[in-house]
Coordinates of C-alpha atoms in Angstrom, one line a residue:
M14 CA 80.2 -118.7 106.4
T15 CA 77.9 -120.1 104.2
N16 CA 77.2 -123.2 102.9
S17 CA 76.8 -121.5 99.4
Q18 CA 76.8 -122.6 95.9
T19 CA 77.8 -120.7 92.9
L20 CA 75.4 -121.2 89.5
L21 CA 77.0 -119.3 86.5
V22 CA 74.0 -118.5 84.4
I23 CA 74.6 -117.8 80.9
D24 CA 71.7 -116.2 78.7
D25 CA 70.7 -113.0 76.7
D26 CA 67.2 -113.5 77.8
P27 CA 67.2 -111.6 80.6
L28 CA 63.4 -113.1 81.7
I29 CA 65.4 -116.0 82.3
L30 CA 68.0 -114.3 84.2
Q31 CA 65.8 -112.7 86.3
C32 CA 63.4 -116.2 87.0
M33 CA 67.3 -118.1 88.4
R34 CA 68.1 -115.0 90.1
L35 CA 64.4 -115.5 92.2
C36 CA 64.1 -119.2 91.8
L37 CA 67.4 -119.4 93.8
P38 CA 67.4 -117.1 96.5
E39 CA 70.9 -116.3 98.4
P40 CA 71.5 -117.9 101.1
D41 CA 71.7 -121.3 99.9
Y42 CA 72.9 -119.6 96.1
H43 CA 74.4 -117.4 94.9
V44 CA 73.7 -116.3 91.3
V45 CA 76.1 -115.0 88.7
T46 CA 75.1 -114.2 85.3
A47 CA 76.2 -113.6 81.9
E48 CA 74.7 -112.5 78.5
S49 CA 77.0 -113.5 76.4
A50 CA 79.7 -116.6 75.8
G51 CA 82.2 -113.4 76.1
Q52 CA 81.0 -112.7 79.4
A53 CA 80.5 -115.8 80.6
I54 CA 85.1 -116.8 80.2
S55 CA 85.2 -114.0 82.0
A56 CA 82.9 -114.5 84.9
F57 CA 84.1 -118.2 84.9
R58 CA 87.8 -117.4 85.9
S59 CA 87.2 -114.7 88.1
G60 CA 84.4 -116.5 90.3
Q61 CA 85.1 -120.7 90.0
P62 CA 81.3 -121.1 89.7
D63 CA 80.5 -124.7 90.8
A64 CA 78.4 -125.2 87.7
V65 CA 77.2 -123.9 84.8
L66 CA 73.6 -123.5 83.4
L67 CA 74.2 -122.6 80.0
D68 CA 71.3 -121.7 76.8
I69 CA 72.7 -122.5 73.4
Q70 CA 72.1 -120.3 71.0
L71 CA 74.1 -116.9 72.6
P72 CA 74.7 -113.6 69.8
D73 CA 78.6 -114.6 70.3
Q74 CA 79.3 -118.0 69.6
S75 CA 77.8 -121.2 69.7
G76 CA 76.8 -122.9 73.1
L77 CA 78.2 -126.2 72.2
A78 CA 81.6 -124.1 71.6
L79 CA 81.5 -122.7 75.1
I80 CA 81.0 -126.2 76.9
H81 CA 84.7 -126.7 74.9
E82 CA 86.4 -123.8 76.7
I83 CA 84.7 -124.1 79.7
R84 CA 85.6 -128.0 80.6
E85 CA 88.9 -126.9 79.6
L86 CA 89.4 -124.6 82.2
D87 CA 87.8 -126.7 84.5
G88 CA 86.3 -130.7 83.6
R89 CA 84.7 -131.1 86.8
V90 CA 82.3 -128.1 86.4
P91 CA 78.6 -129.9 85.7
V92 CA 77.6 -128.0 82.6
I93 CA 73.4 -128.3 82.2
L94 CA 72.2 -127.4 78.9
M95 CA 68.9 -125.3 78.2
T96 CA 68.2 -125.8 74.6
G97 CA 64.8 -125.0 72.3
H98 CA 62.2 -126.8 71.1
G99 CA 63.8 -128.7 68.1
T100 CA 67.5 -128.1 69.4
S101 CA 67.3 -131.5 72.4
E102 CA 69.1 -133.8 70.0
T103 CA 72.2 -131.1 69.9
A104 CA 71.7 -131.2 73.3
I105 CA 72.2 -134.6 73.7
A106 CA 74.7 -134.7 71.7
A107 CA 76.9 -132.5 74.3
M108 CA 75.6 -134.5 76.7
S109 CA 77.6 -137.7 75.4
G110 CA 80.8 -135.2 75.7
G111 CA 80.4 -135.1 79.4
A112 CA 77.6 -132.2 80.0
F113 CA 75.8 -132.6 82.6
D114 CA 72.4 -132.6 81.6
Y115 CA 69.4 -130.6 79.8
V116 CA 66.4 -129.4 80.0
T117 CA 64.1 -127.6 77.1
K118 CA 62.7 -124.7 76.6
P119 CA 60.1 -123.2 78.4
F120 CA 60.3 -125.0 81.9
E121 CA 59.1 -124.5 85.1
P122 CA 60.8 -124.1 88.5
D123 CA 60.1 -127.3 89.5
E124 CA 61.4 -128.8 86.4
I125 CA 65.2 -127.1 86.8
L126 CA 65.8 -126.6 90.1
P127 CA 66.2 -130.9 90.8
V128 CA 68.6 -130.5 88.0
I129 CA 70.3 -127.4 89.6
D130 CA 71.3 -129.1 93.1
A131 CA 72.1 -132.5 92.0
A132 CA 74.6 -130.3 89.6
L133 CA 75.9 -128.6 92.1
E134 CA 76.1 -131.4 94.7
T135 CA 77.9 -133.0 92.0
S136 CA 80.2 -130.3 92.0
R137 CA 81.1 -129.8 95.5
M138 CA 81.6 -134.2 95.9
A139 CA 83.9 -133.7 93.2
R140 CA 85.7 -130.2 94.5
K141 CA 85.5 -129.4 97.8
P142 CA 89.2 -131.0 98.8
A143 CA 88.7 -134.5 100.8
I144 CA 92.4 -133.8 103.2
L145 CA 94.0 -136.7 104.0
P146 CA 96.0 -136.1 107.5
S147 CA 99.5 -135.5 106.2
E148 CA 98.2 -132.8 103.4
K149 CA 96.6 -130.4 106.3
E150 CA 99.2 -128.0 106.2
R151 CA 99.0 -127.7 102.2
L152 CA 96.2 -125.9 102.1
S153 CA 94.8 -122.5 103.5
S154 CA 92.2 -123.1 106.6
E155 CA 90.6 -120.7 105.4
K156 CA 89.9 -123.4 102.2
P157 CA 86.0 -125.1 102.6
S158 CA 87.5 -128.6 102.6
D159 CA 86.2 -132.0 104.7
Q160 CA 89.3 -132.4 106.9
M161 CA 89.4 -136.9 107.8
M162 CA 90.4 -137.3 111.0
G163 CA 91.4 -140.2 113.3
E164 CA 95.2 -141.3 115.2
C165 CA 93.3 -145.3 116.1
P166 CA 95.2 -147.7 114.5
E167 CA 91.8 -148.6 112.4
M168 CA 92.1 -144.8 111.1
V169 CA 95.8 -144.9 110.3
E170 CA 94.6 -148.0 108.0
V171 CA 92.0 -146.4 105.9
F172 CA 94.4 -143.5 105.5
R173 CA 97.2 -146.2 103.6
S174 CA 94.6 -147.7 102.2
I175 CA 93.6 -144.6 100.7
G176 CA 96.8 -143.9 99.5
R177 CA 97.9 -147.5 98.3
V178 CA 94.4 -147.9 95.6
A179 CA 93.9 -144.0 95.2
S180 CA 96.3 -144.4 91.8
R181 CA 95.0 -147.3 90.8
D182 CA 92.5 -147.8 88.6
T183 CA 90.4 -150.7 90.4
A184 CA 86.8 -151.2 91.7
V185 CA 86.9 -150.1 95.5
L186 CA 83.9 -150.7 98.2
I187 CA 84.0 -148.8 101.0
L188 CA 82.3 -150.8 103.9
G189 CA 81.0 -148.7 107.6
E190 CA 77.8 -147.2 109.4
T191 CA 75.8 -144.4 108.7
G192 CA 77.9 -141.4 109.2
T193 CA 81.1 -142.8 109.2
G194 CA 82.1 -140.9 106.5
K195 CA 82.1 -143.4 103.0
E196 CA 81.4 -140.1 101.2
V197 CA 84.7 -138.3 101.6
V198 CA 86.0 -141.1 100.8
A199 CA 85.0 -141.6 97.7
R200 CA 85.7 -138.3 96.7
A201 CA 89.5 -139.0 98.6
L202 CA 90.1 -141.7 96.2
Y203 CA 88.9 -139.7 93.5
Q204 CA 90.1 -136.5 94.1
H205 CA 93.9 -138.6 94.5
S206 CA 93.3 -140.2 91.6
S207 CA 94.7 -140.5 87.9
R208 CA 91.3 -139.0 87.1
H209 CA 90.7 -136.4 88.9
N210 CA 90.7 -133.7 86.3
H211 CA 87.8 -135.6 84.4
V212 CA 84.1 -136.4 85.0
F213 CA 82.8 -137.3 88.8
H214 CA 78.9 -137.8 89.1
A215 CA 77.4 -139.7 92.1
I216 CA 73.7 -141.6 92.9
N217 CA 72.4 -142.3 95.8
C218 CA 70.8 -145.9 94.6
A219 CA 68.6 -145.9 97.6
A220 CA 66.8 -142.9 96.3
I221 CA 65.9 -144.0 93.2
P222 CA 63.0 -146.5 92.3
E223 CA 64.2 -148.7 90.1
A224 CA 62.7 -148.4 87.1
L225 CA 64.5 -144.6 87.4
L226 CA 67.9 -145.6 88.6
E227 CA 67.8 -147.2 85.1
S228 CA 67.1 -144.7 83.2
E229 CA 69.7 -143.0 85.6
L230 CA 72.5 -145.3 85.0
F231 CA 72.4 -146.3 81.5
G232 CA 69.8 -143.8 79.7
H233 CA 66.5 -144.1 77.4
E234 CA 65.5 -143.7 73.9
K235 CA 63.1 -141.7 73.1
G236 CA 59.8 -143.5 73.0
A237 CA 60.7 -146.7 75.6
F238 CA 58.8 -146.6 78.1
T239 CA 55.8 -144.0 78.8
G240 CA 57.2 -140.3 79.3
A241 CA 60.3 -140.8 77.4
E242 CA 59.8 -138.3 75.1
Q243 CA 63.7 -138.2 74.1
R244 CA 66.8 -139.7 74.3
R245 CA 68.2 -139.4 77.5
I246 CA 72.6 -139.7 78.1
G247 CA 72.9 -142.1 81.4
K248 CA 75.6 -141.7 84.1
F249 CA 78.0 -145.2 82.4
E250 CA 78.1 -143.1 79.0
I251 CA 78.4 -139.0 80.6
C252 CA 81.6 -140.9 82.9
N253 CA 83.6 -142.0 80.9
G254 CA 87.3 -141.9 81.3
G255 CA 86.0 -140.3 85.1
T256 CA 85.0 -142.5 88.3
L257 CA 81.4 -142.8 89.7
F258 CA 80.3 -143.6 92.9
L259 CA 77.7 -145.8 93.7
D260 CA 76.6 -144.9 97.2
E261 CA 74.7 -147.2 99.3
I262 CA 75.1 -150.5 96.7
G263 CA 73.6 -152.5 99.0
D264 CA 70.3 -151.3 98.2
M265 CA 69.8 -151.9 94.8
T266 CA 67.4 -154.2 93.7
P267 CA 68.1 -157.7 92.8
V268 CA 67.8 -156.8 88.4
M269 CA 70.0 -153.6 88.8
Q270 CA 72.5 -156.2 90.7
T271 CA 71.9 -158.2 87.3
K272 CA 72.5 -155.1 84.6
L273 CA 75.3 -153.3 86.6
L274 CA 77.4 -156.7 86.6
R275 CA 77.0 -157.0 82.9
V276 CA 78.5 -153.6 82.6
L277 CA 80.9 -154.0 84.5
Q278 CA 81.8 -157.2 83.1
E279 CA 81.5 -156.1 79.1
K280 CA 82.3 -152.4 79.4
E281 CA 79.3 -152.2 77.8
F282 CA 75.6 -151.2 77.6
E283 CA 72.1 -150.8 75.6
R284 CA 70.2 -148.0 76.6
V285 CA 66.4 -148.2 77.9
G286 CA 64.3 -149.5 74.9
G287 CA 67.7 -149.2 72.1
S288 CA 70.1 -151.8 70.3
K289 CA 73.2 -150.0 70.4
T290 CA 75.9 -151.1 72.1
I291 CA 78.1 -148.1 73.8
K292 CA 81.7 -149.2 75.3
T293 CA 82.6 -147.1 78.6
D294 CA 85.9 -146.7 81.0
V295 CA 84.6 -145.5 84.1
R296 CA 86.3 -146.4 87.5
I297 CA 83.4 -146.8 89.7
I298 CA 83.8 -146.7 93.8
A299 CA 80.8 -148.3 95.5
A300 CA 79.3 -147.7 99.7
T301 CA 77.2 -149.5 101.1
N302 CA 76.5 -149.6 105.3
R303 CA 75.0 -153.3 104.9
D304 CA 76.3 -156.0 106.1
L305 CA 76.6 -157.6 102.5
D306 CA 78.0 -161.1 104.2
S307 CA 74.8 -161.3 105.0
A308 CA 72.7 -159.8 102.5
M309 CA 74.4 -162.6 100.5
A310 CA 73.5 -165.5 102.4
D311 CA 70.1 -164.7 102.5
G312 CA 70.2 -163.9 98.4
S313 CA 69.8 -160.1 98.7
F314 CA 73.1 -159.4 97.3
R315 CA 74.4 -161.5 94.3
S316 CA 77.9 -163.0 95.4
D317 CA 79.4 -162.1 91.6
L318 CA 78.8 -158.6 92.2
F319 CA 80.4 -158.5 95.3
Y320 CA 83.4 -160.1 94.0
R321 CA 83.9 -157.4 90.7
L322 CA 82.9 -154.2 93.0
N323 CA 85.5 -156.0 95.9
E324 CA 88.9 -155.5 94.3
F325 CA 89.7 -153.6 97.2
T326 CA 87.9 -152.6 100.5
I327 CA 87.3 -150.1 102.5
S328 CA 86.3 -150.2 106.1
L329 CA 85.4 -147.3 108.6
P330 CA 85.7 -147.7 112.0
P331 CA 82.2 -146.9 113.8
L332 CA 82.5 -143.7 116.0
R333 CA 82.1 -145.3 119.4
E334 CA 85.3 -147.7 118.5
R335 CA 87.6 -145.0 117.7
G336 CA 89.3 -144.6 121.7
Q337 CA 90.9 -141.5 122.0
D338 CA 89.5 -140.1 118.7
L339 CA 86.5 -138.7 120.1
P340 CA 87.9 -135.7 122.0
K341 CA 90.1 -134.2 119.9
M342 CA 87.1 -134.7 116.8
A343 CA 85.1 -132.9 119.6
E344 CA 87.9 -130.1 119.5
H345 CA 88.2 -129.5 116.4
F346 CA 84.3 -129.4 115.3
F347 CA 83.7 -127.3 118.1
H348 CA 86.5 -124.8 116.7
L349 CA 85.7 -125.5 113.4
F350 CA 81.6 -124.8 113.6
S351 CA 82.0 -122.0 116.4
R352 CA 83.3 -119.5 113.8
Q353 CA 80.8 -120.5 110.9
L354 CA 77.8 -119.8 113.4
K355 CA 80.0 -117.1 114.9
K356 CA 80.1 -118.2 118.7
D357 CA 83.1 -118.3 121.3
F358 CA 84.2 -121.1 122.1
V359 CA 87.0 -121.8 124.5
S360 CA 86.8 -125.4 126.0
I361 CA 85.1 -128.2 126.8
A362 CA 84.2 -128.8 130.2
P363 CA 85.1 -132.4 132.0
E364 CA 81.9 -133.1 132.7
T365 CA 80.7 -132.2 129.3
M366 CA 83.4 -134.6 127.5
Q367 CA 82.6 -137.7 130.2
R368 CA 78.6 -137.3 128.2
L369 CA 80.2 -137.6 124.9
L370 CA 82.6 -140.1 125.4
A371 CA 79.6 -142.3 127.5
H372 CA 77.2 -142.0 124.5
D373 CA 77.4 -145.1 121.8
W374 CA 76.9 -142.6 119.0
P375 CA 75.0 -144.5 116.2
G376 CA 75.3 -141.9 113.7
N377 CA 78.6 -141.9 113.9
V378 CA 80.9 -138.7 112.6
R379 CA 77.4 -137.4 110.9
E380 CA 76.1 -137.5 114.9
L381 CA 78.9 -135.8 116.7
Q382 CA 78.8 -132.6 114.0
G383 CA 74.6 -132.7 114.3
I384 CA 75.2 -132.4 118.4
I385 CA 78.1 -129.9 118.8
K386 CA 75.9 -127.0 115.9
Q387 CA 73.4 -127.9 118.5
T388 CA 75.0 -127.3 121.3
L389 CA 76.8 -124.1 120.3
L390 CA 73.0 -122.1 119.2
K391 CA 71.8 -123.6 122.9
A392 CA 75.3 -122.0 124.5
S393 CA 75.9 -119.5 126.6
G394 CA 79.5 -119.2 127.1
P395 CA 82.8 -120.4 125.7
V396 CA 83.0 -122.8 127.9
I397 CA 80.8 -126.0 127.0
L398 CA 78.8 -127.0 129.9
P399 CA 76.5 -130.2 129.9
S400 CA 73.4 -128.3 130.4
F401 CA 74.9 -127.2 126.5
L402 CA 74.1 -130.3 125.1
P403 CA 70.8 -130.5 123.5
S404 CA 67.7 -132.1 125.1
G405 CA 68.1 -135.5 126.0
F406 CA 70.9 -136.2 124.4
G407 CA 72.4 -139.6 126.5
A408 CA 69.1 -139.6 128.8
T409 CA 68.6 -142.8 130.6
S410 CA 66.3 -141.8 133.1
P411 CA 62.9 -143.7 133.8
A412 CA 61.7 -140.5 132.5
S413 CA 62.3 -141.9 129.4
A414 CA 60.0 -145.1 129.6
P415 CA 57.1 -144.1 128.9
A416 CA 58.8 -142.8 125.1
E417 CA 60.8 -146.1 125.1
T418 CA 57.6 -148.1 125.6
S419 CA 55.7 -146.1 122.3
T420 CA 58.4 -147.1 120.1
Q421 CA 58.0 -150.9 121.1
D422 CA 54.1 -150.4 120.3
W423 CA 54.8 -148.5 116.9
Q424 CA 57.8 -152.0 115.9
D425 CA 54.9 -153.9 116.9
G426 CA 53.3 -152.3 114.2
L427 CA 55.9 -152.6 111.7
A428 CA 56.5 -155.9 112.2
K429 CA 52.6 -156.5 112.0
E430 CA 52.3 -155.0 108.9
I431 CA 55.7 -156.5 107.0
R432 CA 53.8 -160.0 107.7
R433 CA 50.7 -159.4 106.3
R434 CA 52.9 -158.1 102.8
F435 CA 54.8 -161.1 103.2
A436 CA 51.2 -163.2 103.1
E437 CA 49.5 -161.1 100.4
G438 CA 52.9 -162.2 98.1
S439 CA 53.8 -158.9 98.2
F440 CA 58.2 -158.6 96.3
T441 CA 58.7 -155.1 97.0
I442 CA 58.0 -154.9 100.7
G443 CA 61.5 -153.1 101.9
N444 CA 60.3 -150.2 98.7
D445 CA 56.8 -150.3 100.0
I446 CA 57.4 -149.7 103.9
H447 CA 61.1 -147.6 103.4
D448 CA 58.4 -145.0 101.2
D449 CA 55.9 -145.3 103.7
V450 CA 58.3 -144.3 106.1
D451 CA 60.0 -141.6 104.1
R452 CA 56.2 -140.2 103.7
I453 CA 55.7 -139.4 107.3
L454 CA 59.9 -138.5 108.3
I455 CA 60.6 -136.1 105.8
A456 CA 56.9 -134.3 105.8
E457 CA 57.4 -133.7 109.4
V458 CA 60.6 -132.5 109.0
M459 CA 60.1 -130.4 106.5
K460 CA 57.5 -129.2 108.0
S461 CA 59.9 -128.4 111.1
S462 CA 62.0 -126.5 109.6
G463 CA 59.1 -124.0 107.1
N464 CA 59.6 -126.7 104.2
N465 CA 63.6 -125.2 104.2
I466 CA 65.0 -127.6 101.7
S467 CA 68.2 -126.5 103.2
E468 CA 67.8 -126.8 106.2
A469 CA 65.2 -130.1 106.5
S470 CA 68.1 -132.2 103.8
N471 CA 70.9 -131.2 106.8
R472 CA 68.5 -132.5 109.0
L473 CA 67.7 -135.8 107.4
G474 CA 71.7 -136.0 106.1
I475 CA 70.9 -136.6 102.7
S476 CA 71.7 -134.3 99.9
R477 CA 69.0 -131.7 98.4
P478 CA 69.1 -133.3 95.2
T479 CA 68.3 -136.5 97.1
L480 CA 65.8 -134.9 99.5
R481 CA 63.8 -133.6 96.1
S482 CA 63.7 -136.6 94.1
R483 CA 62.2 -138.2 97.5
I484 CA 59.7 -135.8 97.9
N485 CA 58.6 -136.0 94.3
H486 CA 58.5 -139.7 93.8
L487 CA 56.1 -139.9 97.1
R488 CA 54.3 -137.0 96.0
I489 CA 54.4 -135.4 99.7
D490 CA 52.8 -131.7 100.4
V491 CA 55.5 -129.4 101.2
S492 CA 53.0 -126.4 100.3

């Protein structure tokens, strides 16, 4: 079993089709090609692609007409348009009708790959089932899904909350530490809502600089700023009638918070550099791992925006507070990943389970999944022994003291740098420090993974489009 996603490429130019096959190799991608609208519809019906790359000029039908047919078959599948010079306005008009994005020919692989990755990630979130416990028996065990597990009172309340609010057209705020499953809850809310057949988009507010985030959300007019060579349609316009998931909302800057608040209050906005008022009907689901009460107290998060987003709140408990959920989850993930990795698994040794239970799990469910995958890859038998756990897992021996000293030195150095920038009067300390850390972190993880985007994004716990965006923004050399 692989995590590959299918891209349907529709173009009558053989060079484009070959280029996409070379740029998107197996097993991370599966490229299906079509040279006409007729072939495309047949391939779409038989192959159920995750995203579509479509040329506007086709020999038997306009690409714009084909978009409408594709959306009637499945409105959740993102469609990226390829346009020639002089046809971008047509593409923009199509985007207003729900297309995901467009690229202008000729293009370089570095230009189109982030767009394709973003479309595939959006498709995954919209279409991969997020299953509540009572629904598990409804789907085949072989169908890809994220099962929301848990029997502790806190998780039972989460399931009840999703059931209460999913069909209600209200904003939902999801709170929880990193790795607790906020994205899965957002997908469950969308998939069980009355908008489940309409557009779904997700934006990581922490991964996009403020200037780009404004354009991403609201769009911009041609000439609005340096580099704005064409009009761009923002997510609030594309998602009209659908759902927008704003992840890491707590990291949004105060300026962007103000602009977002106006859209939520008035249900209208203007593109950057524009004067035309655009109406929008979008359901907002937001999530954050920050303590918003503290953020409001120190002025870094607007209280009026909080109350607007907080029409209904779902709080996810950390794994360390979920009692006996952990043994059952560990068993589930060992069975699941053993099938994926083609490794034998029978049981977890009691000593191994004790070490899993003793761990604090700062990365929560995501960390648990990563530890289990590493353990299975290291395992040499079907019974999971403590020696199969990753090196250093749960270590508390004196040998770890030098590392702790090194960590303290690093923290002291970081604190000193923060004080220096504060004294200089900087108002972008948070973003600057995050960028400095990410330059080192991403470069080292990319190097260790052999510059494999999929492997690095999995290790970092972020999506491929987010990783590509950070690499481009920070100008990290991954050659």
